[in-house]
Amino acid sequence: MSTTKTIQSALISVFSKDGLEPIVRKLHEQNVTIYSTGGTEEFINNLGIAVVPVEEVTAFPEILGGRVKTLHPKIFGGILNRQDNEMDVAQMKDFEIPQIDLVIVDLYPFEKTVASGAGEQDIIEKIDIGGISLIRAAAKNFKDTVIVASVNEYALLLDYISTQNGATTLEQRKLLASKAFHVSSHYDTAIFNYFNEDDTVFKTSISEGQILRYGENPHQKGFFFGEFDKMFSKLHGKELSYNNLLDVDAAVNLILEFKNNKPTFAILKHNNACGLATRNNMKDAYLAALAGDPTSAFGGVLIANGNIDLATANEINSLFCEVVIAPSFEEEAIAVLSEKKNRIILVQHDVELPNSQVRTCLNGLLVQDRNNVTDSKSDLKVVTNTAPTEQEIEDLLFASKICKNTKSNTIVFAKNSTLVASGTGQTSRVDALKQAVEKAHAFGFYLHGAVMASDAFFPFPDCVELAHNAGITAVIQPGGSIKDELSINFCNENNVAMVFTGTRHFKH
């Protein structure tokens, strides 16, 4: 039996009619018998095209307010019969079941209804039963039946039937079946997650993905699964790489800490901030951030919490950087930044990030809540005889925000709302501190009066001693070590202010 089959009959039952008309007209032109239900039947009738109501096939009316329309042996027999099976062929004849060669379905918009904030009853009514059953049946029988399970596949079907005179190959039907099972599994996952209250059960499904040039290194394949276009509008530049996306993710999370602040600019390299500053205008914020580590800034990802104007763009343009991100750009700024052909320019939209973080681990996954705690003035507990000044408190909280978004073990130095230096990703906190001191001195920063943030407690007083010797006058840390008193005592003896937050900010 030939694996190429010509469509002679079709069942169409869709929620969205967008893009359906040219398919219906082409099927009619090819003398295909069309069966339909409810609103879809009315839509086809209004096109002046003959359509057979499903009720004529089943001899049973639509019931329960539309909940039951296509759920009938004569419909599913027409879809599921095996045309090379003698018993199936005989039963089709005995029960007068019409052959259905093509099924077109577009499911009720369950996810959109949930996202709209609709009430539970409206959401429940958007759980498609007949449609999902039609999809599974037709996809299972792809050897004989064509399934189109989403408006996203309308164009592909139209191309097939237009260029092949209503025929499809086995390979094409199998491809459409794969897409259909993707639709059905994604739909069921969304419904499950709406109902699920068990945190020990994890299901996810992302319907959009893209192939990247490569992964972290050229010999690794790379893919991104997500709705990038919801978060950003890409104005210019080459395609983002795997590493670009990791840096963009780190940049977005970092700048979120400064969302409602005065103009703030950050420069990131390998997921860590190498420069960050808050000033009265964006140009000054950028220049102060760049001064923090102009060497690491080369090839970095830049992000602002506000509009990038022409003056700022002119300064940025002299730096080789991979990506520039901001919620808005002046037109003149876009023109300047676009002078570099490969520079990626992204407009960041105000989109809420997921509440959970997921990463692979061993032969499974690790899932955790996002770290949504940002240290505030009310969280601070002064544990030393010397209390921090108002300026030091401002800088301590500034440093804490950076520390939270920097790889552990980390130490961050800040002064006058500027990242002075940081020690990142070290195996010992002392090494992180020494690295920060060395970097600060290398770029000409005077540390007297600067403050220090640590992502975790100090098990010994050596860190505060080194910090004091470098000029640090105030420290923020979570506390919680059984030897906290040793660090507190050193600070008291040397007039260093220290505050505890009670919250650790590890980032591995």
CSV table of N, CA, C and O in Angstrom, one decimal, residues 11-21 23-24 35-41 43-44 69-70 103-109 128 131 134 148-151 154:
chain,number,residue,atom,x,y,z
A,11,LEU,N,-12.1,16.5,9.3
A,11,LEU,CA,-12.8,17.0,10.4
A,11,LEU,C,-12.1,18.2,11.0
A,11,LEU,O,-10.9,18.2,11.3
A,12,ILE,N,-12.9,19.3,11.0
A,12,ILE,CA,-12.3,20.6,11.5
A,12,ILE,C,-13.1,21.1,12.7
A,12,ILE,O,-14.3,21.3,12.6
A,13,SER,N,-12.4,21.2,13.8
A,13,SER,CA,-13.0,21.7,15.1
A,13,SER,C,-12.0,22.5,15.8
A,13,SER,O,-11.1,22.0,16.5
A,14,VAL,N,-12.0,23.9,15.7
A,14,VAL,CA,-11.0,24.7,16.2
A,14,VAL,C,-11.5,25.9,17.0
A,14,VAL,O,-12.7,26.3,16.9
A,15,PHE,N,-10.7,26.3,18.0
A,15,PHE,CA,-11.1,27.5,18.8
A,15,PHE,C,-10.7,28.8,18.0
A,15,PHE,O,-11.6,29.6,17.8
A,16,SER,N,-9.5,28.9,17.5
A,16,SER,CA,-9.1,30.0,16.7
A,16,SER,C,-9.3,29.8,15.2
A,16,SER,O,-8.9,28.8,14.7
A,17,LYS,N,-10.0,30.7,14.6
A,17,LYS,CA,-10.2,30.6,13.1
A,17,LYS,C,-9.2,31.3,12.3
A,17,LYS,O,-9.2,31.3,11.1
A,18,ASP,N,-8.2,32.0,13.0
A,18,ASP,CA,-7.2,32.8,12.3
A,18,ASP,C,-6.4,31.9,11.3
A,18,ASP,O,-5.9,30.8,11.7
A,19,GLY,N,-6.4,32.2,10.1
A,19,GLY,CA,-5.6,31.5,9.1
A,19,GLY,C,-6.3,30.2,8.6
A,19,GLY,O,-5.7,29.5,7.8
A,20,LEU,N,-7.5,30.0,9.0
A,20,LEU,CA,-8.2,28.8,8.6
A,20,LEU,C,-8.8,28.9,7.2
A,20,LEU,O,-8.9,27.9,6.4
A,21,GLU,N,-9.3,30.1,6.8
A,21,GLU,CA,-10.0,30.2,5.5
A,21,GLU,C,-9.3,29.7,4.3
A,21,GLU,O,-9.9,28.9,3.5
A,23,ILE,N,-7.2,27.4,4.0
A,23,ILE,CA,-7.1,25.9,4.1
A,23,ILE,C,-8.5,25.3,3.7
A,23,ILE,O,-8.6,24.4,2.9
A,24,VAL,N,-9.5,25.9,4.2
A,24,VAL,CA,-10.9,25.4,3.9
A,24,VAL,C,-11.2,25.6,2.4
A,24,VAL,O,-11.7,24.7,1.8
A,35,TYR,N,-16.2,17.8,7.6
A,35,TYR,CA,-17.1,17.7,8.8
A,35,TYR,C,-16.7,18.7,9.8
A,35,TYR,O,-15.5,19.0,9.9
A,36,SER,N,-17.7,19.2,10.6
A,36,SER,CA,-17.3,20.2,11.5
A,36,SER,C,-18.4,20.3,12.6
A,36,SER,O,-19.4,19.6,12.6
A,37,THR,N,-18.1,21.2,13.6
A,37,THR,CA,-18.9,21.3,14.8
A,37,THR,C,-19.1,22.8,15.1
A,37,THR,O,-18.2,23.6,14.8
A,38,GLY,N,-20.2,23.1,15.8
A,38,GLY,CA,-20.4,24.4,16.4
A,38,GLY,C,-20.0,25.6,15.7
A,38,GLY,O,-20.3,25.9,14.5
A,39,GLY,N,-19.1,26.4,16.3
A,39,GLY,CA,-18.7,27.7,15.7
A,39,GLY,C,-17.8,27.5,14.5
A,39,GLY,O,-17.9,28.3,13.6
A,40,THR,N,-17.1,26.4,14.4
A,40,THR,CA,-16.3,26.2,13.2
A,40,THR,C,-17.2,25.9,12.0
A,40,THR,O,-17.0,26.3,10.9
A,41,GLU,N,-18.2,25.1,12.3
A,41,GLU,CA,-19.2,24.8,11.2
A,41,GLU,C,-19.8,26.1,10.7
A,41,GLU,O,-20.0,26.2,9.5
A,43,PHE,N,-18.6,29.1,10.8
A,43,PHE,CA,-17.5,29.8,10.1
A,43,PHE,C,-17.4,29.3,8.6
A,43,PHE,O,-17.3,30.1,7.7
A,44,ILE,N,-17.4,28.0,8.5
A,44,ILE,CA,-17.3,27.4,7.1
A,44,ILE,C,-18.5,27.7,6.3
A,44,ILE,O,-18.4,28.0,5.1
A,69,LYS,N,-19.2,16.8,21.9
A,69,LYS,CA,-19.6,17.1,20.5
A,69,LYS,C,-19.1,15.9,19.6
A,69,LYS,O,-19.8,15.4,18.9
A,70,THR,N,-17.8,15.7,19.7
A,70,THR,CA,-17.1,14.7,18.8
A,70,THR,C,-16.9,13.4,19.5
A,70,THR,O,-16.4,12.4,18.8
A,103,VAL,N,-7.5,15.7,10.4
A,103,VAL,CA,-8.1,16.3,11.5
A,103,VAL,C,-7.4,17.6,11.8
A,103,VAL,O,-6.2,17.7,11.9
A,104,ILE,N,-8.2,18.7,11.9
A,104,ILE,CA,-7.6,20.0,12.3
A,104,ILE,C,-8.2,20.5,13.6
A,104,ILE,O,-9.5,20.6,13.7
A,105,VAL,N,-7.4,20.7,14.6
A,105,VAL,CA,-7.9,21.1,15.9
A,105,VAL,C,-7.0,22.3,16.4
A,105,VAL,O,-5.8,22.4,16.1
A,106,ASP,N,-7.7,23.2,17.1
A,106,ASP,CA,-7.0,24.2,17.8
A,106,ASP,C,-7.6,24.3,19.2
A,106,ASP,O,-8.8,24.6,19.3
A,107,LEU,N,-6.9,24.0,20.2
A,107,LEU,CA,-7.5,23.7,21.6
A,107,LEU,C,-8.0,25.0,22.2
A,107,LEU,O,-7.5,26.1,21.9
A,108,TYR,N,-8.9,24.8,23.2
A,108,TYR,CA,-9.3,26.0,24.0
A,108,TYR,C,-8.1,26.6,24.7
A,108,TYR,O,-7.1,25.9,25.1
A,109,PRO,N,-8.0,27.9,24.8
A,109,PRO,CA,-6.8,28.6,25.3
A,109,PRO,C,-6.7,28.5,26.9
A,109,PRO,O,-6.9,29.5,27.6
A,128,ASP,N,-9.8,21.5,27.4
A,128,ASP,CA,-10.4,20.8,26.2
A,128,ASP,C,-10.4,19.3,26.3
A,128,ASP,O,-9.3,18.8,26.7
A,131,GLY,N,-11.2,18.0,21.9
A,131,GLY,CA,-10.1,18.4,21.0
A,131,GLY,C,-8.8,17.6,21.3
A,131,GLY,O,-8.1,17.1,20.4
A,134,LEU,N,-9.2,14.1,20.0
A,134,LEU,CA,-9.0,14.0,18.5
A,134,LEU,C,-7.5,14.1,18.1
A,134,LEU,O,-7.1,13.4,17.2
A,148,VAL,N,-3.4,18.2,12.3
A,148,VAL,CA,-2.9,19.5,12.5
A,148,VAL,C,-3.5,20.0,13.8
A,148,VAL,O,-4.7,20.1,14.0
A,149,ALA,N,-2.6,20.2,14.8
A,149,ALA,CA,-3.1,20.4,16.2
A,149,ALA,C,-3.0,21.8,16.7
A,149,ALA,O,-3.2,22.1,17.9
A,150,SER,N,-2.6,22.8,15.8
A,150,SER,CA,-2.4,24.1,16.3
A,150,SER,C,-2.4,25.1,15.1
A,150,SER,O,-2.1,24.7,14.0
A,151,VAL,N,-2.8,26.3,15.3
A,151,VAL,CA,-2.8,27.3,14.3
A,151,VAL,C,-1.3,27.5,13.8
A,151,VAL,O,-1.1,27.9,12.6
A,154,TYR,N,-0.9,25.6,10.5
A,154,TYR,CA,-1.8,25.8,9.4
A,154,TYR,C,-1.0,26.1,8.1
A,154,TYR,O,-1.4,25.5,7.1
